[in-house]
C-alpha positions as YAML, in Angstrom:
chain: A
units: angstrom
residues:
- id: 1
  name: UNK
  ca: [120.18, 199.74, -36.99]
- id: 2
  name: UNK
  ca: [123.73, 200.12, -35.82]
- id: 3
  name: UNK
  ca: [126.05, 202.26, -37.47]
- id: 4
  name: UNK
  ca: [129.30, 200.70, -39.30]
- id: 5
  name: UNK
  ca: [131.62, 201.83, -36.18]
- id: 6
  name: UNK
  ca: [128.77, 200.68, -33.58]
- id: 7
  name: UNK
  ca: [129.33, 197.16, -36.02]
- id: 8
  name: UNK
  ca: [133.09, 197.70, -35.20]
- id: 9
  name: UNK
  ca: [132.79, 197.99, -31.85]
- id: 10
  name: UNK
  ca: [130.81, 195.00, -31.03]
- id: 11
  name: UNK
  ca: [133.16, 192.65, -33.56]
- id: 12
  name: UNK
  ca: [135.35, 190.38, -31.75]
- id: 13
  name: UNK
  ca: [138.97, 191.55, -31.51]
- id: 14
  name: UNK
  ca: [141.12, 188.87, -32.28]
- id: 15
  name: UNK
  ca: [144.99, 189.21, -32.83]
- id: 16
  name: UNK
  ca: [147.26, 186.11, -34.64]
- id: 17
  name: UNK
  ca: [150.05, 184.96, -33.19]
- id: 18
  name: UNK
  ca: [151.93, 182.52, -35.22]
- id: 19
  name: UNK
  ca: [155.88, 182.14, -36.71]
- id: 20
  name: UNK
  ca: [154.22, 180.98, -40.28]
- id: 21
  name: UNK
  ca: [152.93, 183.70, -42.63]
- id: 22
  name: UNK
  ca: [150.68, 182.10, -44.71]
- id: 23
  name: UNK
  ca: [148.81, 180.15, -41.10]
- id: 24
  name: UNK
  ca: [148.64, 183.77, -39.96]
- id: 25
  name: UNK
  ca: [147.13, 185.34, -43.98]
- id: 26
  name: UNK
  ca: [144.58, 182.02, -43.79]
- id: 27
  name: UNK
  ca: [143.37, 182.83, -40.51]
- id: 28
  name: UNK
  ca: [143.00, 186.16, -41.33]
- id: 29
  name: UNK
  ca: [141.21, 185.65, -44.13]
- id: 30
  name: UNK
  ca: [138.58, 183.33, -42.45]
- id: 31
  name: UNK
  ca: [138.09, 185.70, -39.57]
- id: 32
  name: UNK
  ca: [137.70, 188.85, -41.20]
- id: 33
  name: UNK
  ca: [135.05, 187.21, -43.56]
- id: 34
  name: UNK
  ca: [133.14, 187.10, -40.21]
- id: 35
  name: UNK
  ca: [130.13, 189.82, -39.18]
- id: 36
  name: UNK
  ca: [131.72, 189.51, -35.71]
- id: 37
  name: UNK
  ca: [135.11, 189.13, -35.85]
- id: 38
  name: UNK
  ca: [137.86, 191.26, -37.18]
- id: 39
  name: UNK
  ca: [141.74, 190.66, -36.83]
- id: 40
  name: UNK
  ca: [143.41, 193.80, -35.26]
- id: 41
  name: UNK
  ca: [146.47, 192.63, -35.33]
- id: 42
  name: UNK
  ca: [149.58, 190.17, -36.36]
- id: 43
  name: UNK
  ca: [152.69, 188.82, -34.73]
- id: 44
  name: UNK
  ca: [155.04, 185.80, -35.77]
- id: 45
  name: UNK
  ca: [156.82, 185.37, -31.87]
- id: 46
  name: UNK
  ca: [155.26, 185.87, -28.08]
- id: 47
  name: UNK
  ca: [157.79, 189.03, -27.77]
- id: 48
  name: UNK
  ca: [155.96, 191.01, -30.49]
- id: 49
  name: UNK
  ca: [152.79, 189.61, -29.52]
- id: 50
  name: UNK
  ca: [153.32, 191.29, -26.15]
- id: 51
  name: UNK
  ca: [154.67, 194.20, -28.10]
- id: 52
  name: UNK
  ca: [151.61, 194.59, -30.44]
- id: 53
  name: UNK
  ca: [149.33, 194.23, -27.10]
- id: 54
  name: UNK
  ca: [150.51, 197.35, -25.93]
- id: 55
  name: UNK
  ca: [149.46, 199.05, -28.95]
- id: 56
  name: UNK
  ca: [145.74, 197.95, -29.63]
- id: 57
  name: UNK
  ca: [142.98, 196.45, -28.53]
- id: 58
  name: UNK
  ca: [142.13, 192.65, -28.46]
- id: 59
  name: UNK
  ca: [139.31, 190.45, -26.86]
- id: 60
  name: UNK
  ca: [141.33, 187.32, -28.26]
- id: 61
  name: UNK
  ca: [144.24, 186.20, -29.23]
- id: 62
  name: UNK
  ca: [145.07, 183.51, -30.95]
- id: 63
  name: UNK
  ca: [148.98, 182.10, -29.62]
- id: 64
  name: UNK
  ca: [150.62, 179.14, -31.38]
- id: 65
  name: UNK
  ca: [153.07, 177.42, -28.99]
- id: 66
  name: UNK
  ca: [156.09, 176.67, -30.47]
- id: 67
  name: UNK
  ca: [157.89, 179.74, -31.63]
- id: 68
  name: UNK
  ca: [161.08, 181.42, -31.64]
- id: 69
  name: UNK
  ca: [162.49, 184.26, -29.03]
- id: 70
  name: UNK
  ca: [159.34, 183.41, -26.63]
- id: 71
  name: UNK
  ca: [156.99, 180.37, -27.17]
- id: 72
  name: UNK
  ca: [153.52, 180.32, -26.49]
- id: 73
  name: UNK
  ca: [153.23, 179.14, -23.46]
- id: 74
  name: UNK
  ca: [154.85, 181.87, -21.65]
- id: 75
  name: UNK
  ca: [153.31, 184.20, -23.79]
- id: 76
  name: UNK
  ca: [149.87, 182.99, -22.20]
- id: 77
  name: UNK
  ca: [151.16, 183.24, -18.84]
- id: 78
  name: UNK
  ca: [152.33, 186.99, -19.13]
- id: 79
  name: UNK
  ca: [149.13, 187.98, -21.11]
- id: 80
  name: UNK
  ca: [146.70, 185.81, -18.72]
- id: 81
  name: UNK
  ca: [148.42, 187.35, -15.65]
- id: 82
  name: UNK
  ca: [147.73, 191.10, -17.14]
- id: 83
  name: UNK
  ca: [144.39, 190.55, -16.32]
- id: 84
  name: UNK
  ca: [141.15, 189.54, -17.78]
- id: 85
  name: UNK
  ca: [141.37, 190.69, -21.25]
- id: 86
  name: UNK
  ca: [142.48, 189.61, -23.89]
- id: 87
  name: UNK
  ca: [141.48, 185.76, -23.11]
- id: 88
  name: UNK
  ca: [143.90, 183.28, -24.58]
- id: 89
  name: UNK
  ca: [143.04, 181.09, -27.47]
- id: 90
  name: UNK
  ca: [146.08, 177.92, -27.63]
- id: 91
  name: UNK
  ca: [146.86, 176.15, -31.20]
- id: 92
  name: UNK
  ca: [148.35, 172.99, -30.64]
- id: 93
  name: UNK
  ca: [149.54, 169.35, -32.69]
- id: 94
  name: UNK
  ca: [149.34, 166.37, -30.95]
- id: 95
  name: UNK
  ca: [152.88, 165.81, -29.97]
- id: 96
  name: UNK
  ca: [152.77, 169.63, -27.99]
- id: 97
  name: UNK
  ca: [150.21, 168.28, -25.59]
- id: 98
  name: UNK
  ca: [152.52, 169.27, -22.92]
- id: 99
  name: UNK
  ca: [153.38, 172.78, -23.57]
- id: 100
  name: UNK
  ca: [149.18, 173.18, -24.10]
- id: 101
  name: UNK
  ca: [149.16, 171.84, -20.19]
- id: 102
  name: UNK
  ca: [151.15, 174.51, -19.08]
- id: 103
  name: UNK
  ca: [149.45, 177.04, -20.81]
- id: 104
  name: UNK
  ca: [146.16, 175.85, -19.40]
- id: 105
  name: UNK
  ca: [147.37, 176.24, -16.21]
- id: 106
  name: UNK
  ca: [149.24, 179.60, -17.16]
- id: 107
  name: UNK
  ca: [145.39, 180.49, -17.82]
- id: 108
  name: UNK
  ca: [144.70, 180.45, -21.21]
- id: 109
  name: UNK
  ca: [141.41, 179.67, -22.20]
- id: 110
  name: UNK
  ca: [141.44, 176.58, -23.45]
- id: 111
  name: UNK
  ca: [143.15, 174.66, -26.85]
- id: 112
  name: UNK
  ca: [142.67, 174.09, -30.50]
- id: 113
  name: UNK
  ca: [144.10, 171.39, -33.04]
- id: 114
  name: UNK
  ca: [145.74, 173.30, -35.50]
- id: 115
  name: UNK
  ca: [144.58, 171.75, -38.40]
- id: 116
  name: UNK
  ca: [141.09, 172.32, -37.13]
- id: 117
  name: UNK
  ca: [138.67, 172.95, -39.49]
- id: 118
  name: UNK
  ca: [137.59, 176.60, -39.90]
- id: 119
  name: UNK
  ca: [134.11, 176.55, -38.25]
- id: 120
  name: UNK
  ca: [135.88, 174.66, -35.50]
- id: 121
  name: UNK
  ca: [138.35, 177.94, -34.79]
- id: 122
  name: UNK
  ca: [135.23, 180.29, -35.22]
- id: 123
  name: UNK
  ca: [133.58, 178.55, -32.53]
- id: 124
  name: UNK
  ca: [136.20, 178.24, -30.76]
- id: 125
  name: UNK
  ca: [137.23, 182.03, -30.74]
- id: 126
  name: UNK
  ca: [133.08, 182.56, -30.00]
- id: 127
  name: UNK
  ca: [133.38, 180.32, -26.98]
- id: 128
  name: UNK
  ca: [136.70, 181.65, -25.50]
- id: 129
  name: UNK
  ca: [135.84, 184.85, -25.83]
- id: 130
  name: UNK
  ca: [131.80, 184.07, -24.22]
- id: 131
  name: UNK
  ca: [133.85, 182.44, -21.20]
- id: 132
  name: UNK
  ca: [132.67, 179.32, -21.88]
- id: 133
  name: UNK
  ca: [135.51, 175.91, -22.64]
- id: 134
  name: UNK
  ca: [136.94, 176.29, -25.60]
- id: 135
  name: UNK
  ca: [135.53, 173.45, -28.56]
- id: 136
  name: UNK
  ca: [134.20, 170.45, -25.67]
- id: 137
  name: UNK
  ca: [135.51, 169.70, -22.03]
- id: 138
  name: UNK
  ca: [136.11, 166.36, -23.02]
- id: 139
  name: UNK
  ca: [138.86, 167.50, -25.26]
- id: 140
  name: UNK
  ca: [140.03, 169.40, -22.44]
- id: 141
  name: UNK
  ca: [140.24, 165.47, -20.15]
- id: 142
  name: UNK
  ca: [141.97, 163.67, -23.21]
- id: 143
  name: UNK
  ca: [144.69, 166.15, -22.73]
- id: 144
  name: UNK
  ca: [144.08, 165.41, -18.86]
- id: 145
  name: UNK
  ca: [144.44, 162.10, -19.41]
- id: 146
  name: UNK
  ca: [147.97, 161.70, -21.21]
- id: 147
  name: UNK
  ca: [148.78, 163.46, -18.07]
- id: 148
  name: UNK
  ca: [147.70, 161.52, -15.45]
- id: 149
  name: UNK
  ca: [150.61, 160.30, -13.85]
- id: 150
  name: UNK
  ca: [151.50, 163.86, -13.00]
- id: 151
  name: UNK
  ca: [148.47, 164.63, -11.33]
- id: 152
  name: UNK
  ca: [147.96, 163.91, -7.37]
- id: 153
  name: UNK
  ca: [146.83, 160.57, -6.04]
- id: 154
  name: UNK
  ca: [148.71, 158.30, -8.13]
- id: 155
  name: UNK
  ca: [147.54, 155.31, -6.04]
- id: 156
  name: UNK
  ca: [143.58, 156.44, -7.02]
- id: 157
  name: UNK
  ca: [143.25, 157.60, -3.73]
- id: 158
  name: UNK
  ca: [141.39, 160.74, -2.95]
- id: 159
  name: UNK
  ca: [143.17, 163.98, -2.22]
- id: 160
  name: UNK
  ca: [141.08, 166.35, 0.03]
- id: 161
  name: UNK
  ca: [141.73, 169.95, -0.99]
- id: 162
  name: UNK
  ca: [140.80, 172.91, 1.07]
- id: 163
  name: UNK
  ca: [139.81, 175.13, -2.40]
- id: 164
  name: UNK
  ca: [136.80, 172.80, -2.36]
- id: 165
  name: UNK
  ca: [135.69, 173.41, 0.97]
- id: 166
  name: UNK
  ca: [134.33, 176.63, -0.60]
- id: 167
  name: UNK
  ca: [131.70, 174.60, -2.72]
- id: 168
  name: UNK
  ca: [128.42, 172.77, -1.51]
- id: 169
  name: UNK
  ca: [127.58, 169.56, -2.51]
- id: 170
  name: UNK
  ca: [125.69, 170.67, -5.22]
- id: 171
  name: UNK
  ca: [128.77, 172.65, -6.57]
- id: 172
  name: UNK
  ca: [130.89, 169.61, -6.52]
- id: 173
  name: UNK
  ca: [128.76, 167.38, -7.63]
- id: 174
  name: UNK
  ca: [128.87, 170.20, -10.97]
- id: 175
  name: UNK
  ca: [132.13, 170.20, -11.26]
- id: 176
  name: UNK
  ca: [132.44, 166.63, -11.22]
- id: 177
  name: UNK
  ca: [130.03, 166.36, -14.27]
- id: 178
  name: UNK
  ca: [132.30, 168.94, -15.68]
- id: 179
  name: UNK
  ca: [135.78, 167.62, -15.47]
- id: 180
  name: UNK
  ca: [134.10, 164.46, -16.33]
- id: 181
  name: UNK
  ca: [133.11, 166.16, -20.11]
- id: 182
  name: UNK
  ca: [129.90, 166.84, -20.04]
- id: 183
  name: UNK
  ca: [128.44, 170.33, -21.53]
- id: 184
  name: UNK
  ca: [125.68, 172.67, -19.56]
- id: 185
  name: UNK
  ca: [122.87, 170.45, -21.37]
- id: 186
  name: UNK
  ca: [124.23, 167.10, -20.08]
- id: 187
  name: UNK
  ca: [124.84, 168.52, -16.74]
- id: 188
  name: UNK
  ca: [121.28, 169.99, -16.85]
- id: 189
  name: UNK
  ca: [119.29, 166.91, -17.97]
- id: 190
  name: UNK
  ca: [121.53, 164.40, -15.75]
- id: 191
  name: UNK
  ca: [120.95, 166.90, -12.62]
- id: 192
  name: UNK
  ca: [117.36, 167.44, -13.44]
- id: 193
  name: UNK
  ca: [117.49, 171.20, -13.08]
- id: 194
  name: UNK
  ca: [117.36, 174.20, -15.88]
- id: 195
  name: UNK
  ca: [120.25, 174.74, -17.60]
- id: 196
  name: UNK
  ca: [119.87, 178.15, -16.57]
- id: 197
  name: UNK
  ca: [120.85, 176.66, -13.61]
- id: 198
  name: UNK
  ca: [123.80, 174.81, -14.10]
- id: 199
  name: UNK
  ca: [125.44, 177.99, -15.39]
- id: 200
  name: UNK
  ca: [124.53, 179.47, -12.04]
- id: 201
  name: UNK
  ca: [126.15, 177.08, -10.48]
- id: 202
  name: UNK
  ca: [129.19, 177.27, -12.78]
- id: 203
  name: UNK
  ca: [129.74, 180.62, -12.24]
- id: 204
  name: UNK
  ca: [129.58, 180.11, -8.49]
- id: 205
  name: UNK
  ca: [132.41, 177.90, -8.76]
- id: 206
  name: UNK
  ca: [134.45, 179.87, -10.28]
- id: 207
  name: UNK
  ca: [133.90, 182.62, -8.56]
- id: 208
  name: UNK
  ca: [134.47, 180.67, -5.00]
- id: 209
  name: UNK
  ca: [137.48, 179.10, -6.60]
- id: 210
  name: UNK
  ca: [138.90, 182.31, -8.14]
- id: 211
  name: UNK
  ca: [139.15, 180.38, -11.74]
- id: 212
  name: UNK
  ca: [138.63, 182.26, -14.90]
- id: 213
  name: UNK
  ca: [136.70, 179.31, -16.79]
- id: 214
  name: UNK
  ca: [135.72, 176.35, -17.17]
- id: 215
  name: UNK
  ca: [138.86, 175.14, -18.31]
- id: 216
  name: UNK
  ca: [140.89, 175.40, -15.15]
- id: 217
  name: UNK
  ca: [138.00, 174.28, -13.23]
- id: 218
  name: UNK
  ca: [138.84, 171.27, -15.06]
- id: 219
  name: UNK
  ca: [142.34, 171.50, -14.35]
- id: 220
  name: UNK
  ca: [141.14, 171.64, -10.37]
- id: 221
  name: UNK
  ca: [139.29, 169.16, -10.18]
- id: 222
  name: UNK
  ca: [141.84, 166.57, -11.28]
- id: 223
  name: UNK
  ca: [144.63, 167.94, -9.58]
- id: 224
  name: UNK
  ca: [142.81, 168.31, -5.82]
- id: 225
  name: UNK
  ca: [141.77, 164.40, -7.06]
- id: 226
  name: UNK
  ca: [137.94, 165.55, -7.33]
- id: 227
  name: UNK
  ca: [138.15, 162.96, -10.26]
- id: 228
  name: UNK
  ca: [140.43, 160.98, -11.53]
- id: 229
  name: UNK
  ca: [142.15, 160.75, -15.30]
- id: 230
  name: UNK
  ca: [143.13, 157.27, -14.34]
- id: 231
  name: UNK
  ca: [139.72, 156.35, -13.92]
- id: 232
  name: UNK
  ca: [137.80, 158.39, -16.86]
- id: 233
  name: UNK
  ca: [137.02, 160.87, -14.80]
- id: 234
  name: UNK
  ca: [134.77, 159.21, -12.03]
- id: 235
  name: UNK
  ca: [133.87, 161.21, -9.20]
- id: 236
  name: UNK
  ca: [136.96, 159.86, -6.20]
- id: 237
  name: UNK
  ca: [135.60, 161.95, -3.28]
- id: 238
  name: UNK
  ca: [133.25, 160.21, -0.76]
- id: 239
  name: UNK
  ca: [129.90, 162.11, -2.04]
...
């Protein structure tokens, strides 16, 4: 049996970050009804967000993007490049794809739709803050996709990139299957391997590519034209 602080402890610390009162009271609310997850702490703008951080304690937080006096995207980037705690958890509409690109790439741990249901942000919270992509990796090429014609190799041409001279061939060919969408399962049953295994290799990769998840190994792959949004994410390099 653990004792109620030991319980404390081992919660997920998750702080809000959104200019709406009642988004931040509803989150709240959901997350504190969770055994594992307790909200430590509220802010409506990225400056008090950054504020609060230096005050307590967070595994997550939780960063809406468009806000006044600093938006969320360079909110992620100053918290992500802090170092590797607290990971970065982005709400998003539809028509803020783009800011959610640059806050990928900022290094935020992957996206949410803001209207999400409320077992979809619990898992999503679970999964950021496990390392893993945040909801599926196939969200994660959708947004990829409306973005396509600012990513390398235009003409569908491959784009050798000397970050992936790191990998071997098995290693590519994983984060190929990733970037294409496809979870540790998939990757495991299409490679015929464990799936222990695939998360070997994953964190191989990102270890070799210095990447903090899964998410920017996405990001990588179609910008060094590893795949290709144009093409749904087929595999462009020679083998």
């Amino acid at each position: 049996m653990h004792s109620p602080d030991e319980q404390t402890e081992q919660r997920i610390r998750v702080v809000l970050v959104d200019d709406q009162d009642l988004v931040r009271t509803g989150f709240h609310m959901v997350l504190d009804s969770q055994p594992d997850m307790t909200v430590v702490g509220e802010a409506a703008n990225g400056v008090e967000a950054l504020e609060l951080l230096e005050t307590v304690e967070a595994d997550i937080v939780v960063l809406d993007v468009r806000m006044p006096r600093m938006n969320g995207v360079e909110a992620a980037r100053r918290i992500c490049s802090a170092g590797a705690t607290p990971r970065v958890l982005i709400l998003t509409t539809f028509d803020l794809d783009e800011y959610v690109y640059a806050a990928l790439r900022a290094g935020a741990g992957g996206f949410l739709l803001k209207d999400a249901p409320a077992a979809d942000l619990l898992s999503a919270i679970r999964a950021v803050h496990s390392g893993d992509a945040v909801v599926a990796p196939s969200a994660t090429r959708r947004l990829l996709d409306r973005f396509s014609d600012r990513l390398p190799a235009a003409d569908g041409s491959p784009v050798h990139h000397t970050a992936l001279d790191a990998l071997t061939r098995r290693e590519r060919e994983v984060l190929t299957l990733i970037a294409s969408g496809r979870s540790n399962t998939e990757i495991a049953d299409r490679l015929y391997v464990s799936e222990t295994t695939v998360k070997t290799h994953v964190r191989r990769i990102l270890a070799k590519l210095d990447l903090r998840d899964r998410v920017q190994a996405v990001i990588l792959a179609y910008e060094t034209g590893l795949v290709d949004a144009r093409d749904g994410g087929r595999n462009t390099s020679p083998g």
